[in-house]
Short mmCIF file of C-alpha atoms in Angstrom, two decimals:
data_model
loop_
_atom_site.label_atom_id
_atom_site.label_comp_id
_atom_site.label_asym_id
_atom_site.label_seq_id
_atom_site.Cartn_x
_atom_site.Cartn_y
_atom_site.Cartn_z
CA MET A 1 7.48 -8.20 -38.57
CA PRO A 2 5.27 -11.08 -37.47
CA PRO A 3 4.38 -13.24 -40.28
CA PRO A 4 1.76 -11.83 -42.40
CA GLU A 5 -1.13 -14.36 -41.92
CA SER A 6 -1.23 -12.76 -38.26
CA TRP A 7 -0.48 -9.35 -39.12
CA ASN A 8 -2.94 -6.83 -37.69
CA GLY A 9 -2.18 -4.91 -40.09
CA LYS A 10 -1.20 -2.21 -37.71
CA TYR A 11 2.10 -0.24 -36.54
CA GLN A 12 2.62 0.21 -33.03
CA ALA A 13 6.00 1.84 -32.18
CA VAL A 14 7.43 1.59 -28.65
CA GLY A 15 8.69 4.51 -26.72
CA ASN A 16 12.00 4.88 -24.63
CA GLY A 17 13.04 6.08 -20.74
CA GLY A 18 14.72 8.09 -19.19
CA TRP A 19 17.79 9.18 -21.60
CA ALA A 20 17.06 6.14 -23.56
CA GLY A 21 19.97 4.78 -25.42
CA SER A 22 18.42 0.97 -25.29
CA ILE A 23 15.46 -0.25 -27.76
CA SER A 24 12.64 -1.31 -26.06
CA PHE A 25 12.71 -4.93 -26.89
CA GLY A 26 11.36 -6.06 -23.21
CA THR A 27 9.48 -8.80 -23.60
CA ALA A 28 5.70 -10.52 -24.28
CA ALA A 29 5.38 -11.19 -20.85
CA PRO A 30 1.79 -9.71 -19.22
CA GLN A 31 3.17 -6.17 -17.97
CA PRO A 32 1.12 -3.51 -16.11
CA ILE A 33 0.69 -1.44 -19.06
CA ALA A 34 1.98 -3.11 -22.28
CA ARG A 35 5.55 -0.64 -23.97
CA THR A 36 7.65 -2.99 -25.16
CA MET A 37 8.02 -4.31 -29.09
CA ALA A 38 7.82 -8.15 -27.85
CA SER A 39 4.22 -7.39 -25.99
CA ALA A 40 2.79 -4.97 -29.58
CA LEU A 41 4.80 -8.41 -31.39
CA LYS A 42 2.31 -10.42 -29.28
CA GLU A 43 -0.88 -8.36 -30.23
CA GLY A 44 -0.31 -8.32 -34.05
CA TYR A 45 1.35 -5.27 -34.72
CA ALA A 46 4.71 -4.02 -37.26
CA THR A 47 6.10 -2.70 -34.01
CA SER A 48 9.73 -0.57 -33.98
CA SER A 49 11.57 0.86 -31.03
CA THR A 50 14.91 3.46 -31.18
CA ASP A 51 18.20 4.26 -28.82
CA THR A 52 17.41 7.76 -30.14
CA GLY A 53 21.39 6.79 -31.84
CA HIS A 54 23.44 6.78 -28.77
CA LYS A 55 24.16 3.48 -26.36
CA THR A 56 22.98 4.09 -22.34
CA ALA A 57 25.88 4.85 -20.29
CA ARG A 58 26.71 4.88 -16.26
CA ASP A 59 26.02 9.17 -17.05
CA GLY A 60 23.32 9.49 -18.60
CA ALA A 61 23.73 12.25 -21.26
CA SER A 62 27.47 11.50 -21.09
CA PHE A 63 27.41 11.55 -24.95
CA ALA A 64 25.73 15.06 -25.42
CA PRO A 65 28.59 17.35 -24.72
CA GLY A 66 29.95 18.61 -28.24
CA HIS A 67 27.58 17.07 -30.16
CA PRO A 68 24.08 18.55 -30.54
CA GLU A 69 23.46 16.48 -33.35
CA LYS A 70 22.60 13.99 -31.23
CA LEU A 71 21.11 15.51 -28.52
CA ARG A 72 18.91 17.08 -31.50
CA ASP A 73 18.26 13.00 -32.55
CA PHE A 74 16.87 12.37 -28.03
CA ALA A 75 14.77 15.30 -28.68
CA ASP A 76 12.76 14.18 -31.39
CA ARG A 77 14.51 13.53 -35.06
CA ALA A 78 15.31 9.52 -33.82
CA VAL A 79 12.23 9.28 -33.66
CA HIS A 80 10.50 10.82 -37.10
CA THR A 81 12.98 8.74 -38.17
CA MET A 82 12.12 5.88 -37.02
CA THR A 83 8.87 6.09 -37.94
CA VAL A 84 9.81 7.56 -41.76
CA ALA A 85 11.55 4.28 -42.32
CA SER A 86 9.75 1.18 -40.10
CA LYS A 87 6.56 2.81 -42.39
CA ALA A 88 8.42 1.73 -45.91
CA VAL A 89 10.09 -1.39 -44.31
CA ILE A 90 6.50 -2.71 -43.34
CA ALA A 91 4.67 -1.79 -47.14
CA ALA A 92 7.81 -3.89 -48.51
CA PHE A 93 7.70 -6.85 -46.48
CA TYR A 94 3.22 -7.02 -47.09
CA GLY A 95 3.18 -5.53 -50.49
CA ALA A 96 0.80 -2.49 -48.77
CA GLY A 97 1.37 0.09 -45.14
CA PRO A 98 -0.41 0.15 -42.48
CA LYS A 99 -3.60 0.44 -41.38
CA PHE A 100 -3.53 2.68 -38.68
CA SER A 101 -0.30 3.46 -36.65
CA TYR A 102 0.17 4.39 -32.93
CA TRP A 103 2.35 5.23 -30.83
CA ASN A 104 2.49 4.03 -27.57
CA GLY A 105 4.80 4.70 -24.02
CA CYS A 106 5.08 6.49 -21.12
CA SER A 107 7.84 8.85 -18.80
CA THR A 108 10.05 9.88 -21.59
CA GLY A 109 8.27 7.85 -23.96
CA GLY A 110 4.84 10.09 -22.94
CA ARG A 111 7.58 12.64 -23.48
CA GLN A 112 8.10 11.85 -27.07
CA GLY A 113 4.69 10.81 -28.11
CA LEU A 114 3.71 14.51 -27.49
CA MET A 115 6.69 15.67 -28.81
CA ALA A 116 5.14 13.40 -32.29
CA ALA A 117 2.18 14.80 -32.26
CA GLN A 118 3.31 18.57 -31.98
CA ARG A 119 5.97 18.21 -35.00
CA HIS A 120 5.69 15.85 -36.76
CA PRO A 121 1.40 15.29 -37.07
CA GLU A 122 1.87 13.09 -39.99
CA ASP A 123 3.15 10.18 -37.78
CA PHE A 124 0.80 8.36 -36.28
CA ASP A 125 -3.10 8.33 -36.36
CA GLY A 126 -3.54 7.84 -32.31
CA ILE A 127 -1.32 8.35 -29.25
CA ILE A 128 -1.03 6.69 -26.10
CA ALA A 129 1.56 9.44 -23.90
CA GLY A 130 1.34 8.14 -20.65
CA ALA A 131 3.19 10.38 -17.48
CA PRO A 132 4.73 12.14 -20.27
CA ALA A 133 8.08 13.71 -19.42
CA ASN A 134 7.35 16.58 -21.66
CA TYR A 135 8.50 19.94 -20.07
CA TRP A 136 12.15 18.34 -19.76
CA THR A 137 13.95 20.77 -18.40
CA HIS A 138 11.51 22.52 -15.84
CA LEU A 139 10.97 18.66 -14.57
CA MET A 140 14.96 18.26 -14.38
CA ALA A 141 14.69 21.23 -12.19
CA GLY A 142 12.16 19.83 -9.99
CA ILE A 143 13.74 16.82 -8.97
CA VAL A 144 16.68 18.69 -8.23
CA TRP A 145 14.72 20.78 -5.59
CA GLY A 146 13.65 17.90 -4.21
CA ALA A 147 17.33 16.71 -3.25
CA GLN A 148 17.69 20.10 -2.07
CA ALA A 149 15.03 20.57 0.23
CA ALA A 150 16.11 17.07 1.77
CA HIS A 151 19.56 17.64 2.25
CA LYS A 152 19.43 21.64 2.94
CA ASP A 153 19.62 21.57 6.97
CA GLN A 154 20.58 17.50 7.70
CA PRO A 155 19.15 15.56 9.06
CA GLY A 156 16.33 16.95 6.79
CA ASN A 157 16.08 13.23 4.37
CA ILE A 158 13.38 11.87 5.73
CA PRO A 159 13.77 7.96 5.47
CA ALA A 160 11.58 4.89 4.82
CA GLN A 161 10.35 4.46 8.04
CA LYS A 162 9.62 8.45 8.17
CA LEU A 163 8.38 8.64 4.61
CA SER A 164 5.14 5.31 5.50
CA LEU A 165 4.87 7.81 8.97
CA LEU A 166 3.81 10.53 6.19
CA HIS A 167 1.75 8.60 4.34
CA ASP A 168 -0.40 6.95 7.41
CA ALA A 169 -1.44 10.33 8.73
CA VAL A 170 -1.85 11.42 4.62
CA LEU A 171 -4.34 8.98 4.64
CA ARG A 172 -5.48 9.22 7.60
CA ALA A 173 -6.75 12.83 6.25
CA CYS A 174 -7.86 12.05 2.39
CA ASP A 175 -8.41 9.42 2.35
CA ALA A 176 -12.20 8.87 2.85
CA LEU A 177 -13.02 12.23 1.46
CA ASP A 178 -14.48 10.87 -1.37
CA GLY A 179 -16.90 8.82 0.57
CA VAL A 180 -14.40 5.14 0.58
CA LYS A 181 -12.01 4.34 2.59
CA ASP A 182 -9.87 2.42 0.49
CA GLY A 183 -6.06 3.55 1.07
CA VAL A 184 -6.09 5.37 -2.14
CA ILE A 185 -6.81 9.07 -2.37
CA GLU A 186 -9.21 9.24 -5.77
CA ASP A 187 -8.28 13.80 -6.43
CA PRO A 188 -4.98 14.38 -4.01
CA THR A 189 -5.86 18.23 -4.26
CA ARG A 190 -8.60 18.09 -2.76
CA CYS A 191 -6.53 17.37 0.02
CA ASN A 192 -4.84 19.71 1.99
CA PHE A 193 -2.25 18.03 4.66
CA ASP A 194 0.12 19.66 6.32
CA PRO A 195 3.66 17.93 7.11
CA HIS A 196 4.09 20.70 10.13
CA SER A 197 1.80 19.16 12.05
CA LEU A 198 3.80 16.08 12.33
CA GLU A 199 7.12 17.81 13.48
CA CYS A 200 7.97 16.67 16.99
CA LYS A 201 6.43 18.87 20.05
CA GLY A 202 10.39 17.77 21.78
CA ASN A 203 13.04 15.25 21.36
CA GLU A 204 13.23 13.67 18.16
CA GLY A 205 11.93 9.57 17.47
CA PRO A 206 10.47 7.04 15.04
CA ALA A 207 6.15 8.69 15.66
CA CYS A 208 8.04 12.13 14.13
CA LEU A 209 9.52 14.58 12.21
CA THR A 210 12.26 17.03 12.71
CA SER A 211 11.54 19.87 11.55
CA ALA A 212 13.83 19.69 8.98
CA GLN A 213 12.33 16.65 7.76
CA ALA A 214 8.22 18.60 7.83
CA GLU A 215 9.93 21.72 5.74
CA ALA A 216 11.80 19.34 3.15
CA ALA A 217 8.61 17.29 3.15
CA SER A 218 6.70 20.21 2.49
CA LYS A 219 8.92 21.59 -0.22
CA MET A 220 8.31 18.76 -1.80
CA TYR A 221 5.01 19.31 -2.11
CA SER A 222 5.45 23.22 -2.94
CA GLY A 223 7.19 21.94 -5.81
CA ALA A 224 10.28 24.11 -7.96
CA LYS A 225 9.51 27.94 -7.23
CA ASN A 226 12.36 30.64 -7.95
CA PRO A 227 13.36 32.44 -5.07
CA ARG A 228 13.34 35.84 -6.65
CA THR A 229 9.31 36.10 -8.03
CA GLY A 230 7.81 33.26 -6.12
CA GLN A 231 6.59 31.81 -9.52
CA GLN A 232 6.30 27.98 -10.04
CA ILE A 233 9.05 26.74 -11.87
CA TYR A 234 7.74 23.15 -11.57
CA PRO A 235 5.10 21.40 -9.68
CA GLY A 236 5.41 19.69 -6.99
CA MET A 237 4.85 16.20 -5.26
CA VAL A 238 0.64 14.99 -4.64
CA PRO A 239 -0.33 14.47 -1.28
CA GLY A 240 -0.54 10.09 -1.26
CA SER A 241 2.76 9.68 -2.89
CA GLU A 242 4.95 9.62 -0.08
CA LEU A 243 6.06 5.75 -0.26
CA GLY A 244 8.06 6.87 -3.31
CA TRP A 245 9.91 9.79 -2.87
CA ASP A 246 13.09 7.38 -2.78
CA PRO A 247 14.82 8.86 -5.72
CA VAL A 248 14.87 12.53 -4.50
CA ASN A 249 14.44 12.40 -1.17
CA GLY A 250 18.07 9.55 -0.82
CA LEU A 251 21.78 10.32 -0.99
CA GLN A 252 21.40 12.21 -4.61
CA PRO A 253 19.16 13.19 -7.07
CA LEU A 254 17.50 10.85 -9.56
CA GLY A 255 20.63 11.15 -12.08
CA ILE A 256 18.56 11.99 -14.90
CA ALA A 257 18.33 15.14 -14.13
CA GLU A 258 21.46 15.47 -12.40
CA SER A 259 23.15 14.24 -15.44
CA HIS A 260 21.49 17.20 -17.76
CA PHE A 261 22.77 19.85 -15.57
CA ARG A 262 26.56 18.17 -15.46
CA ASN A 263 26.25 17.46 -19.96
CA VAL A 264 23.70 19.81 -21.85
CA VAL A 265 23.44 22.51 -19.00
CA PHE A 266 27.04 23.12 -17.50
CA LYS A 267 28.62 21.06 -19.37
CA ASP A 268 31.11 20.34 -16.19
CA PRO A 269 32.11 16.80 -14.85
CA ASP A 270 31.83 17.88 -11.80
CA TRP A 271 29.04 19.79 -11.43
CA ASP A 272 27.45 19.81 -8.41
CA TYR A 273 22.98 19.09 -7.12
CA ARG A 274 23.97 21.26 -3.84
CA ARG A 275 24.91 24.45 -6.53
CA LEU A 276 21.83 24.83 -8.66
CA ASP A 277 20.73 28.10 -8.78
CA PHE A 278 16.78 28.47 -9.60
CA ASP A 279 16.70 31.31 -11.11
CA ALA A 280 19.49 32.16 -12.68
CA GLY A 281 20.34 28.25 -13.20
CA ILE A 282 16.29 28.12 -14.72
CA ALA A 283 17.05 30.61 -17.11
CA LEU A 284 20.22 29.00 -18.69
CA THR A 285 18.80 25.82 -18.51
CA ASP A 286 15.80 27.03 -20.55
CA LYS A 287 18.10 29.65 -22.82
CA THR A 288 20.52 26.07 -23.41
CA ASP A 289 17.07 23.78 -24.70
CA ASN A 290 15.97 26.75 -26.26
CA GLY A 291 12.30 24.55 -27.13
CA LEU A 292 14.34 21.65 -27.98
CA ILE A 293 13.38 19.02 -25.88
CA ASN A 294 10.87 19.95 -24.50
CA ALA A 295 7.28 19.59 -25.55
CA THR A 296 5.57 21.82 -24.44
CA ASP A 297 3.64 23.46 -27.48
CA PRO A 298 -0.15 22.98 -26.91
CA ASN A 299 -0.91 23.80 -30.38
CA LEU A 300 -2.09 20.42 -31.12
CA GLN A 301 -4.42 21.12 -34.27
CA ALA A 302 -3.03 19.83 -36.92
CA PHE A 303 -2.42 16.39 -35.14
CA PHE A 304 -6.61 16.41 -34.61
CA ALA A 305 -7.60 17.83 -38.08
CA ARG A 306 -6.26 13.99 -39.23
CA GLY A 307 -8.43 12.58 -37.26
CA GLY A 308 -5.18 12.04 -34.61
CA LYS A 309 -6.44 10.62 -31.08
CA LEU A 310 -4.34 11.36 -27.65
CA ILE A 311 -4.79 9.82 -24.56
CA GLN A 312 -2.88 10.64 -21.70
CA TYR A 313 -2.65 8.61 -18.30
CA HIS A 314 -0.70 10.18 -15.10
CA GLY A 315 -0.71 8.00 -12.06
CA TRP A 316 -1.68 10.47 -8.46
CA ASN A 317 1.15 8.44 -6.93
CA ASP A 318 3.80 9.35 -9.79
CA GLN A 319 7.27 9.85 -7.36
CA GLN A 320 9.39 11.05 -10.38
CA ILE A 321 7.51 13.71 -12.55
CA SER A 322 4.79 15.16 -10.91
CA PRO A 323 0.64 14.40 -12.04
CA LEU A 324 0.01 17.84 -11.80
CA ASN A 325 2.47 18.51 -14.85
CA SER A 326 0.16 16.44 -16.87
CA ILE A 327 -2.88 18.73 -16.13
CA ASN A 328 -1.27 21.50 -16.49
CA TYR A 329 -0.30 20.48 -19.48
CA TYR A 330 -3.96 19.35 -21.06
CA SER A 331 -4.90 22.13 -19.67
CA SER A 332 -2.92 24.61 -21.33
CA VAL A 333 -4.06 23.02 -25.10
CA GLU A 334 -7.52 23.95 -24.14
CA GLN A 335 -6.81 27.70 -23.76
CA LYS A 336 -4.86 27.18 -26.40
CA LEU A 337 -7.75 25.37 -28.56
CA GLY A 338 -10.68 27.21 -27.74
CA GLY A 339 -12.04 25.20 -24.69
CA SER A 340 -12.16 21.75 -23.61
CA THR A 341 -15.34 21.18 -26.65
CA ASN A 342 -12.54 21.47 -28.80
CA VAL A 343 -10.57 19.30 -27.95
CA ARG A 344 -12.75 16.62 -26.26
CA ASP A 345 -12.89 14.64 -28.68
CA SER A 346 -9.22 14.10 -29.95
CA TYR A 347 -7.49 14.94 -26.58
CA ARG A 348 -8.24 12.70 -23.41
CA LEU A 349 -6.43 13.02 -19.64
CA PHE A 350 -6.70 9.74 -17.30
CA MET A 351 -5.76 10.47 -13.57
CA ALA A 352 -5.34 7.06 -11.99
CA PRO A 353 -5.70 7.34 -8.02
CA GLY A 354 -3.20 5.46 -6.46
CA MET A 355 -0.57 4.34 -8.84
CA MET A 356 3.40 5.42 -9.46
CA HIS A 357 5.50 5.90 -12.44
CA CYS A 358 3.98 4.44 -15.31
CA GLY A 359 2.56 1.38 -13.15
CA GLY A 360 3.29 -0.22 -9.99
CA GLY A 361 1.01 1.69 -6.37
CA GLU A 362 -1.34 1.03 -4.38
CA GLY A 363 -4.17 1.58 -6.55
CA PRO A 364 -5.39 -0.54 -9.27
CA ASN A 365 -2.49 0.30 -11.80
CA GLN A 366 -2.77 -1.85 -14.60
CA LEU A 367 -4.39 -0.77 -17.92
CA HIS A 368 -4.86 -1.18 -21.29
CA PRO A 369 -5.23 2.75 -23.25
CA MET A 370 -4.21 0.64 -26.58
CA ALA A 371 -7.47 -1.06 -26.69
CA ALA A 372 -9.40 2.03 -26.02
CA LEU A 373 -7.05 4.06 -28.35
CA GLU A 374 -7.93 2.19 -31.14
CA ARG A 375 -12.05 1.65 -30.37
CA TRP A 376 -11.41 5.83 -30.82
CA ARG A 377 -9.47 5.64 -33.51
CA GLU A 378 -11.02 3.96 -35.87
CA SER A 379 -14.86 3.36 -35.05
CA GLY A 380 -14.85 6.42 -33.44
CA LEU A 381 -15.42 5.29 -30.18
CA ALA A 382 -15.17 8.52 -27.63
CA PRO A 383 -13.45 6.33 -24.11
CA GLY A 384 -16.09 7.18 -21.04
CA GLN A 385 -13.98 5.39 -18.70
CA ILE A 386 -10.70 3.33 -18.86
CA ILE A 387 -11.27 0.37 -16.70
CA ALA A 388 -7.75 -0.43 -14.90
CA ALA A 389 -6.60 -2.92 -12.21
CA HIS A 390 -5.58 -3.79 -9.08
CA VAL A 391 -3.12 -7.70 -9.03
CA THR A 392 -1.55 -8.82 -5.96
CA ASN A 393 0.16 -11.85 -6.32
CA GLY A 394 -1.43 -12.89 -9.93
CA VAL A 395 -5.31 -11.89 -9.23
CA ILE A 396 -6.69 -9.44 -9.50
CA ASP A 397 -8.30 -7.79 -6.26
CA SER A 398 -10.37 -4.74 -7.37
CA THR A 399 -10.98 -2.60 -10.13
CA ARG A 400 -11.56 1.08 -10.71
CA PRO A 401 -12.82 3.19 -13.48
CA LEU A 402 -10.61 6.36 -15.12
CA CYS A 403 -12.25 8.96 -15.69
CA PRO A 404 -11.52 12.04 -18.61
CA TYR A 405 -10.51 15.01 -16.24
CA PRO A 406 -11.14 16.92 -14.49
CA GLN A 407 -14.50 14.00 -13.81
CA VAL A 408 -13.29 11.70 -11.15
CA ALA A 409 -15.20 8.14 -9.88
CA VAL A 410 -17.38 8.41 -7.73
CA TYR A 411 -19.34 5.58 -5.26
CA ASN A 412 -22.38 5.27 -6.51
CA GLY A 413 -23.32 4.49 -2.64
CA THR A 414 -24.09 0.69 -3.04
CA GLY A 415 -22.08 -2.71 -4.04
CA SER A 416 -18.18 -3.73 -3.36
CA THR A 417 -15.90 -0.46 -3.56
CA ASN A 418 -13.23 -2.94 -5.00
CA ASP A 419 -15.73 -3.87 -8.16
CA ALA A 420 -15.50 -0.72 -11.04
CA GLY A 421 -19.08 -1.26 -11.88
CA SER A 422 -20.17 0.33 -8.28
CA PHE A 423 -18.39 3.41 -9.84
CA SER A 424 -20.07 6.40 -11.72
CA CYS A 425 -17.94 9.25 -13.77
CA LYS A 426 -18.62 12.41 -12.39
CA THR A 427 -17.82 16.40 -12.48
CA PRO A 428 -16.92 17.57 -8.92
#
């Protein structure tokens, strides 16, 4: 904790990634989006983090078999217990509790933030939930879907050279749809690109996709679906994200997902991702979770009623968690609570064009949502936009406003397209 003379009077808890298993100490060095204890401490907050009750292992969820209490800790109990204890320690150390308590996390940390709002609405006054892995079981299925699609008919795997080919073709088709040709797609939902248009007409070569590769790409975009009912299990990647597909398009799926099915669902150390049935297997997955890890409850009324504010952000080029998942959850809250008018005073979603998972990417990907959250919660100034920046070699070379969904940044027609001041947030 900072010394009394430099404490800002507030508490900021920070989240985890993946299966957790380690405390987010971090460093105080500048980061695209600071989510570590060191960063919070540098800004004057009292702070804490938790490993959620287990240590990181090679196989992320190997702690789970035979230990349902550890899975419950990972799901939500560890964060809640940490928060209650932290506030007590802060009160004892400073002689008073924090004036405001905040959560800051991305990925698993985003899921943890939404979980706190849903199950423990009294824990935080404001929450930053970045790229949340909140539909955990179906996210795991979506990752395996991509791996199966890439390996169904070898050589279906799309090598890096072909991913670049695909990405360049997508940009040629859709980059200029927003009126600005800058290598970033402002709203990928408007992009209708068919990867089969790149299929080789004759022999395979570096300038075309095989039919298996084109089909794999098509399934990456479509997302996981039940083969019997056609029901969407989890949304797919969006056009523009292709350069980050290696985690699911590589030789193995992202280990987080394989570990979930191996250790939590099937409890079989020899389970192979190629065996997952997207009908019966997903039904078993949902039954096994039974609402434990999934943080999909749209009823945030208790959190909002206390004055709680929630800022959620997600990169459109996220290569691990579909950005459409964030839109789906935000829309479910609107539907549950009676529409956007009843939600936007407490909850805003910001989609970041060109940003990958929790940062990085070709678009403006560095932002400070905590400052916007504090102004909202403490001064009643709702964020009409959040300025994001792109940095090359330590120098800011472009800025762009991130707009509250469903608004998008629209070029005003004059001024540099690398300057946020040249754009306005408007509803499409």
